[in-house]
mmCIF file of C-alpha atoms in Angstrom:
data_model
loop_
_atom_site.group_PDB
_atom_site.id
_atom_site.type_symbol
_atom_site.label_atom_id
_atom_site.label_comp_id
_atom_site.label_asym_id
_atom_site.label_seq_id
_atom_site.Cartn_x
_atom_site.Cartn_y
_atom_site.Cartn_z
ATOM 1 C CA MET A 183 -21.427 25.404 -10.170
ATOM 2 C CA LYS A 184 -21.058 27.634 -7.391
ATOM 3 C CA ILE A 185 -17.376 28.410 -6.705
ATOM 4 C CA PHE A 186 -17.091 31.593 -5.005
ATOM 5 C CA ASN A 187 -18.834 30.415 -1.630
ATOM 6 C CA TYR A 188 -18.563 33.536 0.535
ATOM 7 C CA SER A 189 -20.934 35.920 2.040
ATOM 8 C CA SER A 190 -20.599 38.357 -0.710
ATOM 9 C CA LYS A 191 -22.272 37.681 -3.976
ATOM 10 C CA LYS A 192 -19.417 39.136 -6.039
ATOM 11 C CA ALA A 193 -15.971 37.909 -5.687
ATOM 12 C CA ASN A 194 -13.400 40.152 -4.354
ATOM 13 C CA SER A 195 -10.584 41.698 -6.593
ATOM 14 C CA VAL A 196 -7.025 40.714 -6.351
ATOM 15 C CA GLU A 197 -6.137 44.483 -6.231
ATOM 16 C CA ASN A 198 -7.117 44.299 -2.617
ATOM 17 C CA PHE A 199 -3.666 41.953 -2.207
ATOM 18 C CA LYS A 200 -0.066 43.418 -2.489
ATOM 19 C CA LYS A 201 2.146 40.772 -4.148
ATOM 20 C CA ILE A 202 5.530 40.547 -2.047
ATOM 21 C CA SER A 203 7.626 37.734 -3.705
ATOM 22 C CA LYS A 204 6.759 34.687 -5.902
ATOM 23 C CA ILE A 205 6.740 31.654 -3.796
ATOM 24 C CA ASN A 206 6.679 28.869 -6.839
ATOM 25 C CA HIS A 207 5.833 28.579 -10.508
ATOM 26 C CA THR A 208 4.569 25.413 -12.411
ATOM 27 C CA ASN A 209 2.622 25.060 -15.646
ATOM 28 C CA SER A 210 -0.301 25.361 -14.188
ATOM 29 C CA THR A 211 -0.174 27.910 -11.214
ATOM 30 C CA THR A 212 1.955 30.277 -9.838
ATOM 31 C CA ILE A 213 2.158 31.316 -5.873
ATOM 32 C CA TYR A 214 2.788 34.202 -4.330
ATOM 33 C CA LYS A 215 3.593 35.822 -0.878
ATOM 34 C CA ALA A 216 0.915 38.534 -0.477
ATOM 35 C CA GLN A 217 -0.408 41.153 1.825
ATOM 36 C CA CYS A 218 -3.830 42.000 2.418
ATOM 37 C CA LYS A 219 -4.097 45.654 2.010
ATOM 38 C CA SER A 220 -6.296 46.556 4.493
ATOM 39 C CA THR A 221 -5.175 43.912 7.515
ATOM 40 C CA LYS A 222 -1.761 43.911 6.369
ATOM 41 C CA LYS A 223 -1.963 40.083 7.136
ATOM 42 C CA TYR A 224 0.161 37.986 5.008
ATOM 43 C CA PHE A 225 -1.417 35.184 2.739
ATOM 44 C CA ALA A 226 -0.424 32.957 0.121
ATOM 45 C CA LEU A 227 -1.826 33.797 -3.565
ATOM 46 C CA LYS A 228 -2.108 30.960 -5.778
ATOM 47 C CA LYS A 229 -3.078 32.396 -9.275
ATOM 48 C CA LEU A 230 -4.515 29.689 -11.722
ATOM 49 C CA ASN A 231 -2.983 29.550 -15.349
ATOM 50 C CA LYS A 232 -5.264 31.736 -17.413
ATOM 51 C CA SER A 233 -5.185 29.125 -20.341
ATOM 52 C CA LEU A 234 -6.187 26.239 -18.172
ATOM 53 C CA CYS A 235 -9.255 28.148 -16.382
ATOM 54 C CA LEU A 236 -11.437 27.450 -19.602
ATOM 55 C CA ASP A 237 -12.197 24.336 -21.595
ATOM 56 C CA ASN A 238 -14.523 23.397 -23.903
ATOM 57 C CA ASN A 239 -17.083 23.024 -21.143
ATOM 58 C CA GLY A 240 -16.575 26.515 -19.518
ATOM 59 C CA PHE A 241 -14.674 26.934 -16.597
ATOM 60 C CA SER A 242 -12.103 24.090 -15.919
ATOM 61 C CA ILE A 243 -13.426 20.992 -13.858
ATOM 62 C CA LEU A 244 -9.895 20.916 -12.414
ATOM 63 C CA TYR A 245 -10.125 23.844 -10.959
ATOM 64 C CA ILE A 246 -13.541 23.752 -9.572
ATOM 65 C CA ARG A 247 -13.038 20.810 -8.062
ATOM 66 C CA GLU A 248 -9.807 22.037 -6.519
ATOM 67 C CA ILE A 249 -12.007 25.306 -4.770
ATOM 68 C CA LYS A 250 -14.787 23.038 -3.904
ATOM 69 C CA ILE A 251 -12.915 20.839 -1.670
ATOM 70 C CA LEU A 252 -10.737 23.494 -0.306
ATOM 71 C CA ASN A 253 -14.171 25.273 0.996
ATOM 72 C CA SER A 254 -15.354 21.821 1.839
ATOM 73 C CA ILE A 255 -12.600 20.921 4.533
ATOM 74 C CA LYS A 256 -11.624 22.058 7.980
ATOM 75 C CA HIS A 257 -9.092 20.573 9.950
ATOM 76 C CA PRO A 258 -6.052 21.590 11.712
ATOM 77 C CA ASN A 259 -3.543 19.695 9.387
ATOM 78 C CA LEU A 260 -4.997 21.100 6.131
ATOM 79 C CA LEU A 261 -4.247 24.034 4.516
ATOM 80 C CA LYS A 262 -7.191 26.708 5.062
ATOM 81 C CA ILE A 263 -8.485 28.640 2.257
ATOM 82 C CA LYS A 264 -9.366 32.614 3.109
ATOM 83 C CA GLU A 265 -11.393 33.214 0.079
ATOM 84 C CA VAL A 266 -11.150 33.183 -4.103
ATOM 85 C CA THR A 267 -10.545 36.514 -5.968
ATOM 86 C CA VAL A 268 -10.503 37.695 -9.437
ATOM 87 C CA GLY A 269 -8.340 39.918 -11.455
ATOM 88 C CA ASN A 270 -9.074 42.252 -14.340
ATOM 89 C CA ASN A 271 -11.689 39.485 -15.904
ATOM 90 C CA MET A 272 -13.178 35.769 -14.803
ATOM 91 C CA CYS A 273 -10.170 34.065 -16.229
ATOM 92 C CA ASP A 274 -7.783 35.827 -13.728
ATOM 93 C CA ILE A 275 -8.682 33.287 -10.977
ATOM 94 C CA PHE A 276 -6.743 33.531 -7.377
ATOM 95 C CA ILE A 277 -7.096 31.005 -4.509
ATOM 96 C CA VAL A 278 -6.056 33.062 -1.290
ATOM 97 C CA SER A 279 -5.115 30.815 1.581
ATOM 98 C CA GLU A 280 -2.989 30.895 4.838
ATOM 99 C CA ILE A 281 0.873 31.171 4.156
ATOM 100 C CA LEU A 282 2.984 28.994 6.385
ATOM 101 C CA HIS A 283 6.895 29.313 6.883
ATOM 102 C CA THR A 284 8.090 26.422 4.495
ATOM 103 C CA ASP A 285 7.682 23.230 3.121
ATOM 104 C CA LEU A 286 8.957 19.804 4.137
ATOM 105 C CA LYS A 287 11.207 19.460 0.948
ATOM 106 C CA SER A 288 12.599 22.888 1.412
ATOM 107 C CA LEU A 289 13.195 22.208 5.010
ATOM 108 C CA LEU A 290 15.007 18.696 4.456
ATOM 109 C CA ASP A 291 17.147 20.132 2.002
ATOM 110 C CA LYS A 292 18.284 22.942 4.118
ATOM 111 C CA TYR A 293 18.743 20.681 6.932
ATOM 112 C CA ASN A 294 20.786 18.212 4.688
ATOM 113 C CA SER A 295 22.891 21.384 3.316
ATOM 114 C CA TYR A 296 23.768 22.042 6.668
ATOM 115 C CA ARG A 297 24.435 18.406 7.853
ATOM 116 C CA ASN A 298 26.166 17.588 4.898
ATOM 117 C CA SER A 299 28.750 20.767 6.012
ATOM 118 C CA VAL A 300 29.476 19.367 9.126
ATOM 119 C CA SER A 301 32.365 17.249 9.630
ATOM 120 C CA ILE A 302 31.848 13.765 11.472
ATOM 121 C CA ASN A 303 35.483 12.886 11.959
ATOM 122 C CA ASN A 304 34.969 13.458 15.978
ATOM 123 C CA LEU A 305 31.532 12.582 17.024
ATOM 124 C CA ASP A 306 32.017 14.605 20.458
ATOM 125 C CA SER A 307 33.416 17.547 18.710
ATOM 126 C CA VAL A 308 30.115 17.791 16.575
ATOM 127 C CA ILE A 309 27.824 17.305 19.558
ATOM 128 C CA SER A 310 29.689 19.925 21.524
ATOM 129 C CA ASP A 311 30.479 22.220 18.322
ATOM 130 C CA SER A 312 29.270 25.748 19.408
ATOM 131 C CA SER A 313 28.055 26.630 15.746
ATOM 132 C CA TYR A 314 25.957 23.377 15.583
ATOM 133 C CA LYS A 315 24.407 24.141 18.872
ATOM 134 C CA SER A 316 23.575 27.389 17.896
ATOM 135 C CA LYS A 317 21.123 26.211 14.814
ATOM 136 C CA PHE A 318 18.897 24.401 17.354
ATOM 137 C CA SER A 319 17.076 24.860 20.686
ATOM 138 C CA ASN A 320 18.212 23.469 24.042
ATOM 139 C CA GLU A 321 15.723 20.846 24.002
ATOM 140 C CA THR A 322 16.429 19.540 20.745
ATOM 141 C CA ASP A 323 20.328 19.566 21.569
ATOM 142 C CA SER A 324 19.295 17.262 23.826
ATOM 143 C CA ILE A 325 17.319 14.880 21.522
ATOM 144 C CA LEU A 326 20.616 15.354 18.919
ATOM 145 C CA SER A 327 22.523 14.179 21.346
ATOM 146 C CA ASP A 328 21.093 11.240 22.881
ATOM 147 C CA ASN A 329 20.080 10.027 19.440
ATOM 148 C CA MET A 330 23.393 10.375 18.056
ATOM 149 C CA LYS A 331 24.747 8.093 20.990
ATOM 150 C CA ASN A 332 22.300 5.740 20.825
ATOM 151 C CA ASP A 333 19.736 5.840 17.869
ATOM 152 C CA THR A 334 20.956 3.619 14.411
ATOM 153 C CA HIS A 335 19.218 6.353 12.760
ATOM 154 C CA ILE A 336 21.851 8.828 13.551
ATOM 155 C CA ILE A 337 25.211 7.212 13.423
ATOM 156 C CA THR A 338 26.151 3.985 12.375
ATOM 157 C CA GLU A 339 27.973 1.280 13.966
ATOM 158 C CA ASN A 340 30.651 1.590 11.827
ATOM 159 C CA THR A 341 33.402 3.711 13.599
ATOM 160 C CA ASN A 342 33.889 5.564 9.979
ATOM 161 C CA TYR A 343 31.271 7.923 10.683
ATOM 162 C CA ASP A 344 29.629 9.573 7.532
ATOM 163 C CA ASN A 345 27.737 12.886 7.620
ATOM 164 C CA THR A 346 24.917 11.146 5.951
ATOM 165 C CA ASP A 347 23.813 9.031 8.742
ATOM 166 C CA LEU A 348 23.079 12.478 10.670
ATOM 167 C CA ASN A 349 19.522 12.369 9.993
ATOM 168 C CA LEU A 350 16.561 14.200 12.022
ATOM 169 C CA PRO A 351 15.951 12.744 15.544
ATOM 170 C CA ILE A 352 13.056 10.014 15.086
ATOM 171 C CA GLU A 353 10.945 12.025 17.773
ATOM 172 C CA VAL A 354 11.115 14.870 15.329
ATOM 173 C CA CYS A 355 9.818 12.709 12.302
ATOM 174 C CA LYS A 356 7.230 10.798 14.162
ATOM 175 C CA GLY A 357 5.870 14.188 14.943
ATOM 176 C CA VAL A 358 5.307 15.548 11.373
ATOM 177 C CA LEU A 359 4.296 11.896 10.223
ATOM 178 C CA ILE A 360 1.257 12.062 12.892
ATOM 179 C CA GLN A 361 0.279 15.093 11.601
ATOM 180 C CA ILE A 362 0.278 14.489 8.179
ATOM 181 C CA LEU A 363 -1.985 11.237 9.117
ATOM 182 C CA LYS A 364 -4.332 12.747 10.737
ATOM 183 C CA GLY A 365 -4.877 15.211 7.776
ATOM 184 C CA LEU A 366 -5.034 12.470 5.409
ATOM 185 C CA ASP A 367 -7.472 10.345 7.760
ATOM 186 C CA TYR A 368 -9.702 13.310 7.710
ATOM 187 C CA LEU A 369 -9.585 13.646 4.182
ATOM 188 C CA HIS A 370 -10.330 9.987 3.464
ATOM 189 C CA SER A 371 -13.274 10.433 5.877
ATOM 190 C CA LYS A 372 -14.825 12.970 3.637
ATOM 191 C CA LYS A 373 -14.309 10.357 0.717
ATOM 192 C CA ILE A 374 -11.260 13.036 -0.872
ATOM 193 C CA LEU A 375 -8.384 11.246 -2.463
ATOM 194 C CA HIS A 376 -5.195 14.022 -2.300
ATOM 195 C CA ARG A 377 -3.516 12.199 -5.172
ATOM 196 C CA ASP A 378 -0.302 14.237 -4.922
ATOM 197 C CA LEU A 379 1.201 13.911 -1.890
ATOM 198 C CA LYS A 380 4.949 14.325 -1.852
ATOM 199 C CA THR A 381 7.209 16.499 1.079
ATOM 200 C CA SER A 382 6.742 19.671 -1.214
ATOM 201 C CA ASN A 383 3.013 19.717 -0.657
ATOM 202 C CA ILE A 384 3.716 19.442 3.246
ATOM 203 C CA LEU A 385 3.868 22.955 4.617
ATOM 204 C CA VAL A 386 5.320 23.550 7.981
ATOM 205 C CA SER A 387 4.290 26.503 10.294
ATOM 206 C CA LYS A 388 6.811 28.029 12.711
ATOM 207 C CA SER A 389 5.176 26.749 15.672
ATOM 208 C CA GLY A 390 5.780 23.143 14.043
ATOM 209 C CA LYS A 391 2.103 22.520 12.727
ATOM 210 C CA ILE A 392 2.251 20.312 9.719
ATOM 211 C CA LYS A 393 -0.324 20.857 6.961
ATOM 212 C CA ILE A 394 -1.100 19.005 3.789
ATOM 213 C CA GLY A 395 -1.426 21.762 0.905
ATOM 214 C CA ASP A 396 -1.971 21.940 -2.715
ATOM 215 C CA PHE A 397 -5.151 20.504 -3.693
ATOM 216 C CA GLY A 398 -5.006 20.667 -7.386
ATOM 217 C CA LEU A 399 -4.833 16.900 -8.021
ATOM 218 C CA SER A 400 -7.387 16.178 -5.280
ATOM 219 C CA ARG A 401 -10.897 14.707 -6.117
ATOM 220 C CA TYR A 402 -13.889 13.045 -4.450
ATOM 221 C CA TYR A 403 -13.762 9.119 -4.705
ATOM 222 C CA LYS A 404 -15.598 7.378 -7.484
ATOM 223 C CA GLU A 405 -15.462 4.070 -9.071
ATOM 224 C CA GLU A 406 -13.348 5.212 -12.174
ATOM 225 C CA MET A 407 -10.443 7.843 -12.155
ATOM 226 C CA THR A 408 -7.775 9.100 -14.284
ATOM 227 C CA ASN A 409 -4.101 7.735 -13.711
ATOM 228 C CA LEU A 410 -2.558 10.804 -14.698
ATOM 229 C CA ILE A 411 -1.863 11.854 -10.908
ATOM 230 C CA VAL A 412 0.885 11.892 -8.457
ATOM 231 C CA THR A 413 4.357 13.263 -8.781
ATOM 232 C CA LEU A 414 6.585 10.321 -10.169
ATOM 233 C CA TRP A 415 8.820 9.656 -7.166
ATOM 234 C CA TYR A 416 5.503 9.440 -4.964
ATOM 235 C CA ARG A 417 3.412 7.352 -7.253
ATOM 236 C CA PRO A 418 2.033 3.886 -6.268
ATOM 237 C CA PRO A 419 2.816 0.933 -8.598
ATOM 238 C CA GLU A 420 -0.520 0.506 -9.783
ATOM 239 C CA ILE A 421 -1.060 3.694 -11.421
ATOM 240 C CA LEU A 422 2.408 3.457 -12.787
ATOM 241 C CA LEU A 423 0.813 0.277 -14.364
ATOM 242 C CA GLY A 424 -2.145 1.782 -15.738
ATOM 243 C CA ALA A 425 -4.879 1.206 -13.092
ATOM 244 C CA GLN A 426 -7.938 3.461 -13.508
ATOM 245 C CA LYS A 427 -9.733 2.029 -10.313
ATOM 246 C CA TYR A 428 -8.139 2.859 -7.322
ATOM 247 C CA SER A 429 -9.075 4.118 -3.970
ATOM 248 C CA TYR A 430 -7.122 5.917 -0.698
ATOM 249 C CA SER A 431 -4.607 3.490 -1.081
ATOM 250 C CA VAL A 432 -2.969 5.719 -3.552
ATOM 251 C CA ASP A 433 -2.370 8.438 -0.796
ATOM 252 C CA ILE A 434 -1.088 5.701 1.427
ATOM 253 C CA TRP A 435 1.838 4.343 -0.625
ATOM 254 C CA SER A 436 2.584 8.184 -1.168
ATOM 255 C CA PHE A 437 2.842 8.506 2.838
ATOM 256 C CA GLY A 438 5.087 5.551 2.456
ATOM 257 C CA CYS A 439 7.381 7.439 0.353
ATOM 258 C CA ILE A 440 7.327 10.304 2.637
ATOM 259 C CA PHE A 441 7.861 8.143 6.008
ATOM 260 C CA GLY A 442 10.897 6.574 4.239
ATOM 261 C CA GLU A 443 12.305 9.752 2.832
ATOM 262 C CA ILE A 444 12.350 11.746 6.105
ATOM 263 C CA VAL A 445 13.495 9.006 8.381
ATOM 264 C CA SER A 446 16.286 8.013 5.964
ATOM 265 C CA ASN A 447 17.295 11.383 4.708
ATOM 266 C CA SER A 448 16.878 10.082 0.734
ATOM 267 C CA VAL A 449 14.128 9.622 -1.758
ATOM 268 C CA LEU A 450 13.355 5.918 -1.862
ATOM 269 C CA PHE A 451 12.311 5.509 -5.284
ATOM 270 C CA LYS A 452 14.008 8.317 -7.320
ATOM 271 C CA GLY A 453 12.961 7.249 -10.936
ATOM 272 C CA GLU A 454 14.051 9.115 -13.974
ATOM 273 C CA SER A 455 10.669 8.084 -16.096
ATOM 274 C CA GLU A 456 7.699 5.820 -15.853
ATOM 275 C CA VAL A 457 9.822 2.522 -16.482
ATOM 276 C CA ASP A 458 12.482 3.594 -14.452
ATOM 277 C CA GLN A 459 10.487 4.217 -11.779
ATOM 278 C CA LEU A 460 8.645 0.709 -11.849
ATOM 279 C CA TYR A 461 12.316 -0.961 -12.136
ATOM 280 C CA LYS A 462 13.377 0.968 -8.562
ATOM 281 C CA ILE A 463 10.263 -0.028 -7.005
ATOM 282 C CA PHE A 464 10.692 -3.623 -7.965
ATOM 283 C CA ASN A 465 14.318 -3.302 -7.039
ATOM 284 C CA GLY A 466 13.971 -2.448 -4.067
ATOM 285 C CA LEU A 467 10.890 -4.299 -2.776
ATOM 286 C CA GLY A 468 11.186 -7.442 -4.763
ATOM 287 C CA PHE A 469 8.653 -8.421 -7.658
ATOM 288 C CA PRO A 470 4.828 -8.567 -6.839
ATOM 289 C CA ASN A 471 2.670 -11.404 -7.349
ATOM 290 C CA GLU A 472 0.389 -11.444 -10.294
ATOM 291 C CA GLY A 473 -2.944 -11.018 -8.255
ATOM 292 C CA ASP A 474 -1.882 -8.239 -6.689
ATOM 293 C CA PHE A 475 -2.524 -5.747 -9.797
ATOM 294 C CA THR A 476 -6.012 -6.881 -11.156
ATOM 295 C CA ASP A 477 -6.654 -3.523 -12.452
ATOM 296 C CA ALA A 478 -3.456 -2.810 -14.159
ATOM 297 C CA PRO A 479 -3.346 -3.404 -17.685
ATOM 298 C CA TYR A 480 0.524 -2.739 -18.004
ATOM 299 C CA PHE A 481 1.560 -5.335 -15.482
ATOM 300 C CA CYS A 482 2.107 -8.248 -18.085
ATOM 301 C CA ASN A 483 5.009 -6.239 -19.760
ATOM 302 C CA PHE A 484 7.096 -6.320 -16.678
ATOM 303 C CA ILE A 485 6.727 -10.291 -15.998
ATOM 304 C CA CYS A 486 9.810 -11.060 -18.512
ATOM 305 C CA LEU A 487 12.124 -8.505 -17.451
ATOM 306 C CA PRO A 488 15.148 -9.226 -15.817
ATOM 307 C CA SER A 489 15.292 -10.143 -11.904
ATOM 308 C CA TYR A 490 14.204 -7.592 -8.959
ATOM 309 C CA GLY A 491 14.926 -7.091 -5.607
ATOM 310 C CA LYS A 492 18.642 -6.757 -5.269
ATOM 311 C CA GLU A 493 18.539 -3.497 -3.257
ATOM 312 C CA ASN A 494 16.370 -4.172 -0.289
ATOM 313 C CA ILE A 495 15.225 -0.638 0.895
ATOM 314 C CA PHE A 496 14.192 -2.146 4.354
ATOM 315 C CA LYS A 497 18.015 -1.984 5.194
ATOM 316 C CA LYS A 498 17.845 1.801 5.670
ATOM 317 C CA PHE A 499 15.461 1.192 8.362
ATOM 318 C CA CYS A 500 15.090 -0.314 11.987
ATOM 319 C CA LYS A 501 13.087 -3.240 12.658
ATOM 320 C CA ASN A 502 10.226 -0.978 14.156
ATOM 321 C CA GLU A 503 10.016 1.122 11.277
ATOM 322 C CA GLU A 504 10.521 -1.588 8.901
ATOM 323 C CA GLU A 505 7.447 -3.136 10.440
ATOM 324 C CA VAL A 506 5.407 0.237 9.525
ATOM 325 C CA ILE A 507 6.892 0.997 6.195
ATOM 326 C CA SER A 508 6.476 -2.429 5.053
ATOM 327 C CA LYS A 509 2.534 -2.314 5.454
ATOM 328 C CA LEU A 510 2.590 1.182 3.526
ATOM 329 C CA LEU A 511 4.454 -0.110 0.499
ATOM 330 C CA ILE A 512 2.556 -3.306 -0.094
ATOM 331 C CA PHE A 513 2.169 -3.930 -3.646
ATOM 332 C CA ASN A 514 -1.491 -4.997 -3.378
ATOM 333 C CA PRO A 515 -3.525 -1.695 -2.659
ATOM 334 C CA CYS A 516 -6.318 -3.785 -1.072
ATOM 335 C CA HIS A 517 -4.188 -4.831 1.401
ATOM 336 C CA ARG A 518 -2.843 -1.281 2.682
ATOM 337 C CA PRO A 519 -4.024 0.144 5.963
ATOM 338 C CA GLN A 520 -6.261 3.177 6.347
ATOM 339 C CA ALA A 521 -4.593 6.360 7.727
ATOM 340 C CA LYS A 522 -6.552 5.583 10.764
ATOM 341 C CA GLU A 523 -4.999 2.262 11.199
ATOM 342 C CA VAL A 524 -1.734 3.610 10.807
ATOM 343 C CA LEU A 525 -2.115 6.155 13.626
ATOM 344 C CA ALA A 526 -3.374 3.663 15.796
ATOM 345 C CA ASP A 527 0.139 1.611 15.409
ATOM 346 C CA SER A 528 2.508 1.292 18.494
ATOM 347 C CA TYR A 529 5.079 2.948 16.555
ATOM 348 C CA PHE A 530 3.341 6.356 17.124
ATOM 349 C CA GLN A 531 2.102 5.836 20.551
ATOM 350 C CA ASP A 532 5.181 7.405 22.354
ATOM 351 C CA VAL A 533 5.361 10.777 21.057
ATOM 352 C CA ASN A 534 4.707 13.874 23.743
ATOM 353 C CA ASP A 535 5.212 16.777 21.250
ATOM 354 C CA VAL A 536 4.325 16.438 17.591
ATOM 355 C CA GLY A 537 5.615 19.646 16.922
ATOM 356 C CA LEU A 538 9.613 19.245 17.603
ATOM 357 C CA ILE A 539 9.910 20.010 13.845
ATOM 358 C CA ARG A 540 10.016 23.690 15.079
ATOM 359 C CA ASN A 541 13.507 23.642 16.312
ATOM 360 C CA PHE A 542 14.758 22.784 12.775
ATOM 361 C CA LEU A 543 13.495 26.042 11.178
#
């Protein structure tokens, strides 16, 4: 299978790039910020783990699949690949892609850190505080001020204000979510499952452009696939229960978790193991019906466990949000909406500027 699908017959050398700093490291990859020596432009340089590049059949199918998918997609809300380069030998493989300013997880962590440093003892002083205002543009100040006074997502009705209620303005959240949905809709239209949607894989440019990244677990749809997918907190229950037949609905569940996280400023289901993750899902949403998971072999193991549904996660959301997220996090994967159907929901129809997140970088 041809993986170096570029104009030259031979892949370029990684020596054409100067590594500036390490961005991230996992067991399978290391990502660097790098500069092209000839153009002086900056890129992300993703080094594939040498020990995982080869298997008994030659070059790893996982890496072939990732490169093939990256070469086949072109959408403003998906990470754009530049080329594939090699090091001193063919086992040193690097994926060169555009580099963005940050990712959604880092942005939320940074915002939460600042938010937690703000005293909410007096709401008016928070809104007028000069150091607070200096963090954001005038446009965002106006949004924050209006939402802090009127929106239940920003300040609760309780007079004892808590800084954990100082969430991102809902207009900002909607803009991010719309862009994720557009990228997801495109992927699904190409019969591609991402299979690892999470906030750290949602990239953010300085202009507020949102792009889905990290296609290491992505693959084209087929009848039966592995269930060793999706980071735990964003993994749908059917996968946790052992299903190997699944579809695009796994990405919709993960998107629902991202939706809840960005709007409520907290991870919805923060399990410490697969069993604990299921417990937290059932405790937050109630127990599913037996017919919800017909292809999940481990579901029968949970029927006799203690009662669930003691913590209703929908209490975190207003009515409009609850209506949307309850569709995304429905147990039966066959009943989850498609990305294009979620985009068409009235909840997302009043957004004039999807890039307001730029004011929080």
